[in-house]
PDB file of C-alpha atoms and ligand atoms in Angstrom:
ATOM      1  CA  MET A   1     -41.903  -1.901  43.330  1.00 44.00           C
ATOM      2  CA  LYS A   2     -39.372  -4.694  42.999  1.00 50.00           C
ATOM      3  CA  LYS A   3     -40.124  -4.999  39.312  1.00 53.00           C
ATOM      4  CA  HIS A   4     -39.518  -1.263  38.920  1.00 56.00           C
ATOM      5  CA  MET A   5     -36.147  -1.472  40.564  1.00 54.00           C
ATOM      6  CA  LEU A   6     -35.118  -4.348  38.368  1.00 53.00           C
ATOM      7  CA  LEU A   7     -36.120  -2.398  35.267  1.00 52.00           C
ATOM      8  CA  LEU A   8     -34.173   0.633  36.438  1.00 51.00           C
ATOM      9  CA  THR A   9     -31.122  -1.461  37.201  1.00 52.00           C
ATOM     10  CA  LEU A  10     -31.367  -3.049  33.778  1.00 50.00           C
ATOM     11  CA  LEU A  11     -31.705   0.319  32.090  1.00 49.00           C
ATOM     12  CA  PHE A  12     -28.661   1.714  33.842  1.00 49.00           C
ATOM     13  CA  TRP A  13     -26.743  -1.342  32.917  1.00 49.00           C
ATOM     14  CA  ILE A  14     -27.804  -1.379  29.285  1.00 47.00           C
ATOM     15  CA  ILE A  15     -27.429   2.310  28.389  1.00 44.00           C
ATOM     16  CA  PRO A  16     -23.703   2.760  29.029  1.00 44.00           C
ATOM     17  CA  VAL A  17     -22.919  -0.509  27.271  1.00 42.00           C
ATOM     18  CA  SER A  18     -24.810   0.368  24.085  1.00 39.00           C
ATOM     19  CA  GLN A  19     -23.427   3.923  24.045  1.00 41.00           C
ATOM     20  CA  SER A  20     -19.877   2.687  24.138  1.00 42.00           C
ATOM     21  CA  LEU A  21     -20.394   0.035  21.436  1.00 45.00           C
ATOM     22  CA  ALA A  22     -19.438   2.317  18.558  1.00 47.00           C
ATOM     23  CA  ILE A  23     -15.897   2.979  19.756  1.00 45.00           C
ATOM     24  CA  GLU A  24     -15.521  -0.185  21.800  1.00 73.00           C
ATOM     25  CA  THR A  25     -13.764  -1.915  18.896  1.00 87.00           C
ATOM     26  CA  LEU A  26     -10.882   0.619  18.987  1.00 95.00           C
ATOM     27  CA  LYS A  27      -8.858   1.485  22.067  1.00 95.00           C
ATOM     28  CA  LEU A  28      -6.452   4.331  22.589  1.00 96.00           C
ATOM     29  CA  GLN A  29      -3.171   3.382  24.277  1.00 97.00           C
ATOM     30  CA  LYS A  30      -0.644   6.038  25.266  1.00 97.00           C
ATOM     31  CA  VAL A  31       2.904   5.095  24.280  1.00 98.00           C
ATOM     32  CA  ALA A  32       4.941   8.263  24.873  1.00 97.00           C
ATOM     33  CA  ASP A  33       4.284  11.996  25.106  1.00 96.00           C
ATOM     34  CA  LYS A  34       1.776  12.811  22.300  1.00 97.00           C
ATOM     35  CA  VAL A  35       2.269   9.350  20.806  1.00 98.00           C
ATOM     36  CA  TYR A  36      -0.499   6.728  20.854  1.00 98.00           C
ATOM     37  CA  ALA A  37      -1.454   3.318  19.565  1.00 98.00           C
ATOM     38  CA  ILE A  38      -5.024   2.876  18.324  1.00 98.00           C
ATOM     39  CA  VAL A  39      -5.607  -0.776  19.026  1.00 97.00           C
ATOM     40  CA  GLY A  40      -8.262  -2.635  17.041  1.00 97.00           C
ATOM     41  CA  GLU A  41      -9.658  -6.109  17.468  1.00 95.00           C
ATOM     42  CA  LEU A  42      -7.404  -9.139  17.117  1.00 94.00           C
ATOM     43  CA  GLY A  43      -9.923 -11.261  15.221  1.00 93.00           C
ATOM     44  CA  ASN A  44     -11.195 -10.946  11.670  1.00 94.00           C
ATOM     45  CA  ARG A  45     -12.932  -8.030   9.928  1.00 97.00           C
ATOM     46  CA  SER A  46     -16.608  -7.708  10.854  1.00 96.00           C
ATOM     47  CA  PRO A  47     -19.594  -5.362  10.356  1.00 96.00           C
ATOM     48  CA  GLU A  48     -18.950  -4.130  13.929  1.00 95.00           C
ATOM     49  CA  ASN A  49     -15.255  -3.285  13.552  1.00 96.00           C
ATOM     50  CA  LEU A  50     -15.696  -1.906   9.994  1.00 97.00           C
ATOM     51  CA  GLY A  51     -12.490  -3.605   8.844  1.00 97.00           C
ATOM     52  CA  ASN A  52     -10.372  -2.034  11.604  1.00 97.00           C
ATOM     53  CA  ASN A  53      -8.990  -5.366  12.865  1.00 97.00           C
ATOM     54  CA  ALA A  54      -5.490  -3.948  13.275  1.00 98.00           C
ATOM     55  CA  THR A  55      -3.393  -1.474  15.262  1.00 98.00           C
ATOM     56  CA  PHE A  56      -2.801   2.062  14.007  1.00 98.00           C
ATOM     57  CA  GLY A  57      -0.492   4.847  15.205  1.00 98.00           C
ATOM     58  CA  LEU A  58      -1.047   8.444  16.168  1.00 98.00           C
ATOM     59  CA  VAL A  59       1.432  11.288  16.673  1.00 98.00           C
ATOM     60  CA  ILE A  60       0.221  14.738  17.700  1.00 98.00           C
ATOM     61  CA  THR A  61       2.477  17.633  16.703  1.00 98.00           C
ATOM     62  CA  SER A  62       2.067  21.401  16.949  1.00 97.00           C
ATOM     63  CA  GLU A  63       1.463  21.479  13.182  1.00 97.00           C
ATOM     64  CA  GLY A  64      -1.099  18.691  13.018  1.00 98.00           C
ATOM     65  CA  VAL A  65      -1.583  14.995  13.491  1.00 98.00           C
ATOM     66  CA  VAL A  66       0.278  12.171  11.741  1.00 98.00           C
ATOM     67  CA  LEU A  67      -1.727   8.976  11.446  1.00 98.00           C
ATOM     68  CA  ILE A  68       0.006   5.695  10.747  1.00 98.00           C
ATOM     69  CA  ASP A  69      -2.439   3.657   8.601  1.00 98.00           C
ATOM     70  CA  SER A  70      -5.906   4.818   7.661  1.00 98.00           C
ATOM     71  CA  GLY A  71      -8.161   1.877   8.583  1.00 98.00           C
ATOM     72  CA  GLY A  72     -10.034  -0.735   6.590  1.00 98.00           C
ATOM     73  CA  THR A  73     -12.973   1.272   5.190  1.00 98.00           C
ATOM     74  CA  TYR A  74     -14.297   4.833   4.836  1.00 98.00           C
ATOM     75  CA  LYS A  75     -16.541   4.329   7.866  1.00 97.00           C
ATOM     76  CA  GLY A  76     -13.689   2.670   9.741  1.00 98.00           C
ATOM     77  CA  ALA A  77     -11.579   5.785   9.069  1.00 98.00           C
ATOM     78  CA  GLU A  78     -14.424   7.905  10.450  1.00 97.00           C
ATOM     79  CA  GLU A  79     -14.294   5.823  13.656  1.00 97.00           C
ATOM     80  CA  ILE A  80     -10.528   6.327  13.920  1.00 97.00           C
ATOM     81  CA  HIS A  81     -11.038  10.063  13.467  1.00 98.00           C
ATOM     82  CA  ARG A  82     -13.764  10.105  16.130  1.00 96.00           C
ATOM     83  CA  LEU A  83     -11.314   8.555  18.570  1.00 96.00           C
ATOM     84  CA  ILE A  84      -8.560  11.030  17.608  1.00 97.00           C
ATOM     85  CA  LYS A  85     -10.960  13.935  18.119  1.00 97.00           C
ATOM     86  CA  SER A  86     -11.513  12.764  21.694  1.00 95.00           C
ATOM     87  CA  ILE A  87      -7.932  13.820  22.524  1.00 96.00           C
ATOM     88  CA  THR A  88      -7.040  16.565  20.040  1.00 97.00           C
ATOM     89  CA  ASP A  89      -8.794  19.064  17.781  1.00 96.00           C
ATOM     90  CA  ARG A  90      -5.749  19.439  15.508  1.00 97.00           C
ATOM     91  CA  PRO A  91      -6.284  18.449  11.862  1.00 97.00           C
ATOM     92  CA  ILE A  92      -4.885  15.232  10.360  1.00 98.00           C
ATOM     93  CA  SER A  93      -1.940  16.554   8.381  1.00 98.00           C
ATOM     94  CA  THR A  94      -0.413  13.316   7.111  1.00 98.00           C
ATOM     95  CA  VAL A  95      -1.373   9.668   6.731  1.00 98.00           C
ATOM     96  CA  ILE A  96       1.329   7.042   6.227  1.00 98.00           C
ATOM     97  CA  ASN A  97       0.274   3.684   4.752  1.00 98.00           C
ATOM     98  CA  THR A  98       2.768   1.102   6.064  1.00 98.00           C
ATOM     99  CA  GLY A  99       1.727  -1.589   3.608  1.00 98.00           C
ATOM    100  CA  GLY A 100      -0.666  -2.989   1.056  1.00 98.00           C
ATOM    101  CA  GLN A 101      -3.134  -4.812   3.276  1.00 98.00           C
ATOM    102  CA  ASP A 102      -6.692  -3.416   3.293  1.00 98.00           C
ATOM    103  CA  HIS A 103      -6.592  -1.989   6.850  1.00 98.00           C
ATOM    104  CA  ARG A 104      -3.403  -0.043   6.052  1.00 98.00           C
ATOM    105  CA  TRP A 105      -4.952   2.089   3.317  1.00 98.00           C
ATOM    106  CA  LEU A 106      -8.659   1.746   2.518  1.00 98.00           C
ATOM    107  CA  GLY A 107      -9.526   4.627   4.858  1.00 98.00           C
ATOM    108  CA  ASN A 108      -7.377   6.948   2.682  1.00 98.00           C
ATOM    109  CA  GLY A 109     -10.398   8.482   0.912  1.00 98.00           C
ATOM    110  CA  TYR A 110     -11.870   9.730   4.171  1.00 98.00           C
ATOM    111  CA  PHE A 111      -8.646  11.390   5.354  1.00 98.00           C
ATOM    112  CA  LYS A 112      -7.872  12.868   1.923  1.00 98.00           C
ATOM    113  CA  GLU A 113     -11.321  14.501   2.013  1.00 98.00           C
ATOM    114  CA  HIS A 114     -10.263  15.991   5.351  1.00 97.00           C
ATOM    115  CA  GLY A 115      -7.111  17.480   3.850  1.00 98.00           C
ATOM    116  CA  ALA A 116      -4.495  14.878   4.751  1.00 98.00           C
ATOM    117  CA  LYS A 117      -1.430  14.198   2.647  1.00 98.00           C
ATOM    118  CA  LEU A 118      -0.938  10.468   1.897  1.00 98.00           C
ATOM    119  CA  ILE A 119       2.464   8.732   1.968  1.00 98.00           C
ATOM    120  CA  ALA A 120       3.388   5.131   1.094  1.00 98.00           C
ATOM    121  CA  SER A 121       6.260   3.172  -0.413  1.00 98.00           C
ATOM    122  CA  LYS A 122       6.092   2.641  -4.194  1.00 98.00           C
ATOM    123  CA  LYS A 123       5.956  -1.099  -3.597  1.00 98.00           C
ATOM    124  CA  ALA A 124       2.977  -0.709  -1.241  1.00 98.00           C
ATOM    125  CA  VAL A 125       1.025   1.309  -3.817  1.00 98.00           C
ATOM    126  CA  GLU A 126       1.832  -1.293  -6.510  1.00 98.00           C
ATOM    127  CA  ASP A 127       0.571  -4.012  -4.180  1.00 98.00           C
ATOM    128  CA  GLN A 128      -2.587  -2.048  -3.318  1.00 98.00           C
ATOM    129  CA  LYS A 129      -3.337  -1.548  -7.017  1.00 98.00           C
ATOM    130  CA  ALA A 130      -2.795  -5.228  -7.768  1.00 98.00           C
ATOM    131  CA  ARG A 131      -5.087  -6.383  -4.951  1.00 98.00           C
ATOM    132  CA  THR A 132      -7.762  -3.653  -4.843  1.00 98.00           C
ATOM    133  CA  GLN A 133     -10.469  -5.812  -6.406  1.00 98.00           C
ATOM    134  CA  ASP A 134      -9.735  -8.848  -4.210  1.00 98.00           C
ATOM    135  CA  GLN A 135      -9.746  -6.676  -1.097  1.00 98.00           C
ATOM    136  CA  PHE A 136     -13.122  -5.143  -1.953  1.00 98.00           C
ATOM    137  CA  ILE A 137     -14.649  -8.596  -2.539  1.00 98.00           C
ATOM    138  CA  MET A 138     -13.231  -9.878   0.749  1.00 97.00           C
ATOM    139  CA  LEU A 139     -14.453  -6.801   2.670  1.00 97.00           C
ATOM    140  CA  GLY A 140     -17.890  -7.056   1.053  1.00 97.00           C
ATOM    141  CA  ASN A 141     -18.149 -10.585   2.441  1.00 97.00           C
ATOM    142  CA  LEU A 142     -16.795  -9.853   5.924  1.00 97.00           C
ATOM    143  CA  VAL A 143     -17.827  -6.256   6.655  1.00 97.00           C
ATOM    144  CA  GLY A 144     -20.911  -6.166   4.407  1.00 97.00           C
ATOM    145  CA  ASP A 145     -22.235  -3.692   1.844  1.00 95.00           C
ATOM    146  CA  GLU A 146     -23.417  -1.252   4.507  1.00 96.00           C
ATOM    147  CA  GLY A 147     -20.015  -1.258   6.258  1.00 96.00           C
ATOM    148  CA  ILE A 148     -17.979  -0.609   3.111  1.00 97.00           C
ATOM    149  CA  LYS A 149     -20.259   2.175   1.842  1.00 97.00           C
ATOM    150  CA  GLY A 150     -18.223   5.225   0.808  1.00 98.00           C
ATOM    151  CA  THR A 151     -14.952   3.282   0.512  1.00 98.00           C
ATOM    152  CA  ASP A 152     -12.920   4.061  -2.626  1.00 98.00           C
ATOM    153  CA  ALA A 153      -9.449   3.008  -3.712  1.00 98.00           C
ATOM    154  CA  VAL A 154      -7.423   6.169  -3.049  1.00 98.00           C
ATOM    155  CA  TYR A 155      -3.664   5.664  -3.439  1.00 98.00           C
ATOM    156  CA  ALA A 156      -0.947   7.736  -1.795  1.00 98.00           C
ATOM    157  CA  GLU A 157       0.347  10.460  -4.098  1.00 97.00           C
ATOM    158  CA  ASN A 158       3.622  10.847  -2.179  1.00 98.00           C
ATOM    159  CA  THR A 159       5.716   7.727  -2.696  1.00 98.00           C
ATOM    160  CA  PHE A 160       9.311   6.676  -2.003  1.00 98.00           C
ATOM    161  CA  ASP A 161      11.582   3.760  -2.909  1.00 98.00           C
ATOM    162  CA  ASP A 162      13.207   2.790   0.370  1.00 98.00           C
ATOM    163  CA  LYS A 163      13.442   5.772   2.698  1.00 98.00           C
ATOM    164  CA  LEU A 164      11.589   8.988   3.449  1.00 98.00           C
ATOM    165  CA  VAL A 165      12.508  11.401   6.224  1.00 98.00           C
ATOM    166  CA  PHE A 166      10.414  14.400   7.204  1.00 98.00           C
ATOM    167  CA  GLU A 167       9.727  16.681  10.138  1.00 98.00           C
ATOM    168  CA  LEU A 168       6.413  18.082  11.318  1.00 98.00           C
ATOM    169  CA  GLY A 169       5.999  20.458  14.236  1.00 97.00           C
ATOM    170  CA  GLY A 170       9.497  19.591  15.477  1.00 96.00           C
ATOM    171  CA  VAL A 171       8.880  15.820  15.389  1.00 98.00           C
ATOM    172  CA  LYS A 172      11.165  13.738  13.158  1.00 98.00           C
ATOM    173  CA  PHE A 173       9.765  10.797  11.159  1.00 98.00           C
ATOM    174  CA  GLU A 174      11.848   8.198   9.302  1.00 98.00           C
ATOM    175  CA  ILE A 175       9.959   5.748   7.083  1.00 98.00           C
ATOM    176  CA  SER A 176      11.878   2.722   5.783  1.00 98.00           C
ATOM    177  CA  HIS A 177      10.978   0.006   3.332  1.00 98.00           C
ATOM    178  CA  THR A 178      13.665  -2.683   3.519  1.00 98.00           C
ATOM    179  CA  GLY A 179      11.943  -5.505   1.634  1.00 98.00           C
ATOM    180  CA  GLN A 180       8.911  -7.764   1.470  1.00 98.00           C
ATOM    181  CA  ALA A 181       7.480  -8.961   4.785  1.00 98.00           C
ATOM    182  CA  HIS A 182       3.779  -9.652   5.373  1.00 98.00           C
ATOM    183  CA  THR A 183       3.172  -7.736   2.141  1.00 98.00           C
ATOM    184  CA  PRO A 184       5.536  -6.610  -0.671  1.00 98.00           C
ATOM    185  CA  GLY A 185       5.627  -2.929   0.327  1.00 98.00           C
ATOM    186  CA  ASP A 186       5.736  -3.048   4.141  1.00 98.00           C
ATOM    187  CA  SER A 187       7.463  -0.118   5.871  1.00 98.00           C
ATOM    188  CA  PHE A 188       8.290   0.804   9.439  1.00 98.00           C
ATOM    189  CA  VAL A 189       8.118   4.324  10.893  1.00 99.00           C
ATOM    190  CA  TRP A 190      10.755   5.427  13.396  1.00 98.00           C
ATOM    191  CA  LEU A 191      10.495   8.393  15.764  1.00 98.00           C
ATOM    192  CA  PRO A 192      14.103   8.909  16.907  1.00 98.00           C
ATOM    193  CA  GLN A 193      13.255  11.551  19.526  1.00 98.00           C
ATOM    194  CA  GLN A 194      10.535   9.466  21.194  1.00 98.00           C
ATOM    195  CA  ASN A 195      12.247   6.084  20.694  1.00 98.00           C
ATOM    196  CA  VAL A 196       9.037   4.684  19.197  1.00 98.00           C
ATOM    197  CA  MET A 197       8.774   2.292  16.253  1.00 98.00           C
ATOM    198  CA  PHE A 198       5.526   1.782  14.302  1.00 98.00           C
ATOM    199  CA  THR A 199       5.933  -1.493  12.469  1.00 98.00           C
ATOM    200  CA  GLY A 200       2.713  -2.043  10.509  1.00 98.00           C
ATOM    201  CA  ASP A 201       2.317  -5.714   9.579  1.00 98.00           C
ATOM    202  CA  ILE A 202       6.016  -6.463  10.151  1.00 98.00           C
ATOM    203  CA  VAL A 203       5.163  -7.151  13.823  1.00 98.00           C
ATOM    204  CA  TYR A 204       2.176  -9.007  15.278  1.00 98.00           C
ATOM    205  CA  THR A 205       1.814  -9.471  19.025  1.00 97.00           C
ATOM    206  CA  GLN A 206      -0.807 -11.391  21.040  1.00 96.00           C
ATOM    207  CA  ARG A 207      -2.186 -12.995  17.881  1.00 96.00           C
ATOM    208  CA  MET A 208      -0.585 -15.307  15.339  1.00 97.00           C
ATOM    209  CA  LEU A 209       0.812 -13.596  12.257  1.00 98.00           C
ATOM    210  CA  GLY A 210      -0.345 -14.677   8.816  1.00 97.00           C
ATOM    211  CA  VAL A 211       1.984 -15.809   6.050  1.00 98.00           C
ATOM    212  CA  GLY A 212      -0.021 -15.444   2.837  1.00 96.00           C
ATOM    213  CA  SER A 213       0.671 -15.585  -0.880  1.00 96.00           C
ATOM    214  CA  GLN A 214       1.521 -11.861  -0.710  1.00 97.00           C
ATOM    215  CA  SER A 215       4.143 -12.527   1.993  1.00 98.00           C
ATOM    216  CA  ASN A 216       7.721 -13.778   1.962  1.00 98.00           C
ATOM    217  CA  SER A 217       8.734 -15.412   5.230  1.00 98.00           C
ATOM    218  CA  LYS A 218      12.479 -15.433   4.448  1.00 98.00           C
ATOM    219  CA  SER A 219      12.600 -11.752   3.564  1.00 98.00           C
ATOM    220  CA  TRP A 220      10.224 -10.977   6.476  1.00 98.00           C
ATOM    221  CA  ILE A 221      12.900 -12.210   8.903  1.00 98.00           C
ATOM    222  CA  ASN A 222      15.485  -9.876   7.318  1.00 98.00           C
ATOM    223  CA  VAL A 223      13.080  -6.936   7.348  1.00 98.00           C
ATOM    224  CA  TYR A 224      12.325  -7.631  11.006  1.00 98.00           C
ATOM    225  CA  GLN A 225      16.053  -7.575  11.804  1.00 98.00           C
ATOM    226  CA  SER A 226      16.535  -4.241  10.030  1.00 98.00           C
ATOM    227  CA  MET A 227      13.689  -2.808  12.149  1.00 98.00           C
ATOM    228  CA  ALA A 228      14.959  -4.332  15.407  1.00 98.00           C
ATOM    229  CA  ALA A 229      18.460  -2.926  14.740  1.00 98.00           C
ATOM    230  CA  TYR A 230      17.105   0.474  15.874  1.00 98.00           C
ATOM    231  CA  LYS A 231      16.617  -1.090  19.341  1.00 98.00           C
ATOM    232  CA  PRO A 232      13.327   0.758  19.865  1.00 98.00           C
ATOM    233  CA  GLU A 233      12.133   1.240  23.414  1.00 98.00           C
ATOM    234  CA  HIS A 234       8.478   1.143  22.310  1.00 98.00           C
ATOM    235  CA  ILE A 235       6.937  -0.924  19.552  1.00 98.00           C
ATOM    236  CA  VAL A 236       3.532  -0.143  18.089  1.00 98.00           C
ATOM    237  CA  PRO A 237       2.814  -3.344  16.153  1.00 98.00           C
ATOM    238  CA  GLY A 238       0.460  -3.818  13.229  1.00 98.00           C
ATOM    239  CA  HIS A 239      -1.668  -6.122  15.339  1.00 98.00           C
ATOM    240  CA  GLY A 240      -1.819  -6.165  19.139  1.00 97.00           C
ATOM    241  CA  GLN A 241      -1.097  -3.652  21.873  1.00 97.00           C
ATOM    242  CA  ALA A 242       1.937  -1.384  21.985  1.00 98.00           C
ATOM    243  CA  THR A 243       4.731  -3.265  23.652  1.00 98.00           C
ATOM    244  CA  ASP A 244       8.513  -3.713  23.913  1.00 98.00           C
ATOM    245  CA  LEU A 245      11.043  -5.300  21.571  1.00 98.00           C
ATOM    246  CA  ALA A 246      11.317  -8.496  23.657  1.00 98.00           C
ATOM    247  CA  THR A 247       7.593  -9.213  23.198  1.00 98.00           C
ATOM    248  CA  ALA A 248       7.790  -8.447  19.481  1.00 98.00           C
ATOM    249  CA  ASN A 249      10.760 -10.821  19.199  1.00 98.00           C
ATOM    250  CA  ALA A 250       8.866 -13.585  20.985  1.00 98.00           C
ATOM    251  CA  ASP A 251       5.570 -13.273  19.095  1.00 98.00           C
ATOM    252  CA  THR A 252       6.855 -12.444  15.600  1.00 98.00           C
ATOM    253  CA  TYR A 253      10.569 -13.076  15.031  1.00 98.00           C
ATOM    254  CA  ASP A 254      10.876 -16.294  17.031  1.00 98.00           C
ATOM    255  CA  TYR A 255       7.691 -17.669  15.500  1.00 98.00           C
ATOM    256  CA  LEU A 256       8.858 -16.945  11.937  1.00 98.00           C
ATOM    257  CA  VAL A 257      12.209 -18.651  12.584  1.00 98.00           C
ATOM    258  CA  PHE A 258      10.482 -21.599  14.304  1.00 98.00           C
ATOM    259  CA  LEU A 259       7.958 -21.971  11.465  1.00 98.00           C
ATOM    260  CA  ARG A 260      10.620 -22.009   8.766  1.00 98.00           C
ATOM    261  CA  GLU A 261      12.833 -24.467  10.689  1.00 98.00           C
ATOM    262  CA  SER A 262       9.894 -26.770  11.447  1.00 97.00           C
ATOM    263  CA  VAL A 263       8.651 -26.852   7.862  1.00 98.00           C
ATOM    264  CA  SER A 264      12.197 -27.220   6.581  1.00 97.00           C
ATOM    265  CA  SER A 265      12.842 -30.329   8.693  1.00 96.00           C
ATOM    266  CA  PHE A 266       9.405 -31.676   7.730  1.00 97.00           C
ATOM    267  CA  ILE A 267      10.508 -31.488   4.070  1.00 96.00           C
ATOM    268  CA  GLU A 268      13.931 -32.996   4.830  1.00 95.00           C
ATOM    269  CA  ASN A 269      12.165 -35.955   6.456  1.00 95.00           C
ATOM    270  CA  GLY A 270      10.259 -36.553   3.240  1.00 95.00           C
ATOM    271  CA  GLY A 271       7.002 -34.930   4.403  1.00 94.00           C
ATOM    272  CA  ASP A 272       4.295 -34.372   1.804  1.00 93.00           C
ATOM    273  CA  ILE A 273       2.255 -31.150   1.685  1.00 93.00           C
ATOM    274  CA  ILE A 274      -0.912 -33.230   2.288  1.00 93.00           C
ATOM    275  CA  ASP A 275       0.375 -33.965   5.808  1.00 95.00           C
ATOM    276  CA  ILE A 276       1.524 -30.407   6.563  1.00 95.00           C
ATOM    277  CA  GLY A 277      -0.991 -30.262   9.429  1.00 92.00           C
ATOM    278  CA  SER A 278       1.241 -32.668  11.359  1.00 94.00           C
ATOM    279  CA  VAL A 279       3.889 -29.937  11.838  1.00 96.00           C
ATOM    280  CA  ASP A 280       3.602 -29.301  15.568  1.00 96.00           C
ATOM    281  CA  GLN A 281       3.001 -25.614  16.336  1.00 97.00           C
ATOM    282  CA  SER A 282       1.488 -26.124  19.802  1.00 96.00           C
ATOM    283  CA  LYS A 283       4.390 -24.098  21.239  1.00 96.00           C
ATOM    284  CA  TYR A 284       2.586 -21.055  19.820  1.00 97.00           C
ATOM    285  CA  SER A 285      -0.985 -22.066  20.694  1.00 97.00           C
ATOM    286  CA  HIS A 286      -1.167 -19.148  23.159  1.00 96.00           C
ATOM    287  CA  LEU A 287      -1.302 -16.757  20.202  1.00 97.00           C
ATOM    288  CA  LEU A 288      -4.849 -15.884  19.135  1.00 96.00           C
ATOM    289  CA  ASN A 289      -6.112 -17.239  15.786  1.00 95.00           C
ATOM    290  CA  HIS A 290      -3.653 -20.137  16.124  1.00 95.00           C
ATOM    291  CA  GLU A 291      -6.298 -22.700  15.053  1.00 93.00           C
ATOM    292  CA  THR A 292      -7.162 -20.895  11.834  1.00 93.00           C
ATOM    293  CA  LEU A 293      -3.690 -19.726  10.806  1.00 96.00           C
ATOM    294  CA  ALA A 294      -1.078 -22.277  11.915  1.00 97.00           C
ATOM    295  CA  GLY A 295      -1.831 -24.820   9.180  1.00 96.00           C
ATOM    296  CA  ARG A 296      -2.128 -22.208   6.453  1.00 96.00           C
ATOM    297  CA  ASN A 297       1.167 -20.611   7.494  1.00 97.00           C
ATOM    298  CA  ALA A 298       2.968 -23.959   7.316  1.00 97.00           C
ATOM    299  CA  GLN A 299       1.466 -24.645   3.905  1.00 97.00           C
ATOM    300  CA  GLN A 300       2.590 -21.264   2.562  1.00 97.00           C
ATOM    301  CA  VAL A 301       6.123 -21.681   3.932  1.00 98.00           C
ATOM    302  CA  PHE A 302       6.247 -25.184   2.395  1.00 97.00           C
ATOM    303  CA  THR A 303       5.486 -23.650  -1.024  1.00 96.00           C
ATOM    304  CA  GLU A 304       8.090 -20.917  -0.474  1.00 96.00           C
ATOM    305  CA  LEU A 305      10.792 -23.373   0.573  1.00 96.00           C
ATOM    306  CA  GLU A 306      10.185 -25.458  -2.559  1.00 90.00           C
ATOM    307  CA  TRP A 307      11.129 -22.432  -4.655  1.00 88.00           C
ATOM    308  CA  GLU A 308      14.084 -21.166  -2.626  1.00 86.00           C
TER     309      GLU A 308
HETATM  310 ZN1   ZN B   1      -2.539  -6.641   9.010  1.00 97.24          ZN
END
């Protein structure tokens, strides 16, 4: 009898957990009327999250849905769509790729198959083309062959140099590319009526941002300022939950300025790149992935500063 009860309790406990596993890696967060953030995991790409280790944006209009960033794989895009279908049955009309990183665009094939129009800056498409092979190798290692099945390199056919404005179902969208940030073609998407800014990889919250060889930390600061000049009430970052401008400033802008100043004074004091790990970034140890990224970020900024 007791054994029976225990089994039943276990069953009840196990079933809901395993059922929710599939969408557990993505969470829907309401930002404004008919505007949502789709928040993915803050850690690395994995077979479970299908490469969706980022935040995406969703705007529902009377003429269809606009998705900001298509996810990291074909199957990852399918997961995003499953989540969207839980709140609307409208078709995905448009997908905007805010940059060249894998999770901004490798779900394009799935949404194109479902009739979506794809938009990206020219610089983002150039970057995607240049890094397609590297991104597939990296995803093969982290997500696995099964997870990347069906994923093809599908580039946006609608491109722009620095600005694209359009309206769908009465909702205005302004996409701006103002320079290189985390990647060469990063853009932000502004909804003037809703006071919402989708930043892609220009803003990271809760976790530490990554300065890589495809980034430019100096230009990133300028791009950030051009985004912040809109004084958005709501920020949907590229990584982390939807938040306000003050949080974005603290986790992205302040960190970038701090990192560049710290590395700059390290160089002025005759520091050698071998000892770059001694640059103290403990002030930002509350940001996730600090242990893995802090040293690499300092090293990358060191290299940048040498060339400036
Ligand atoms: Zn990213």
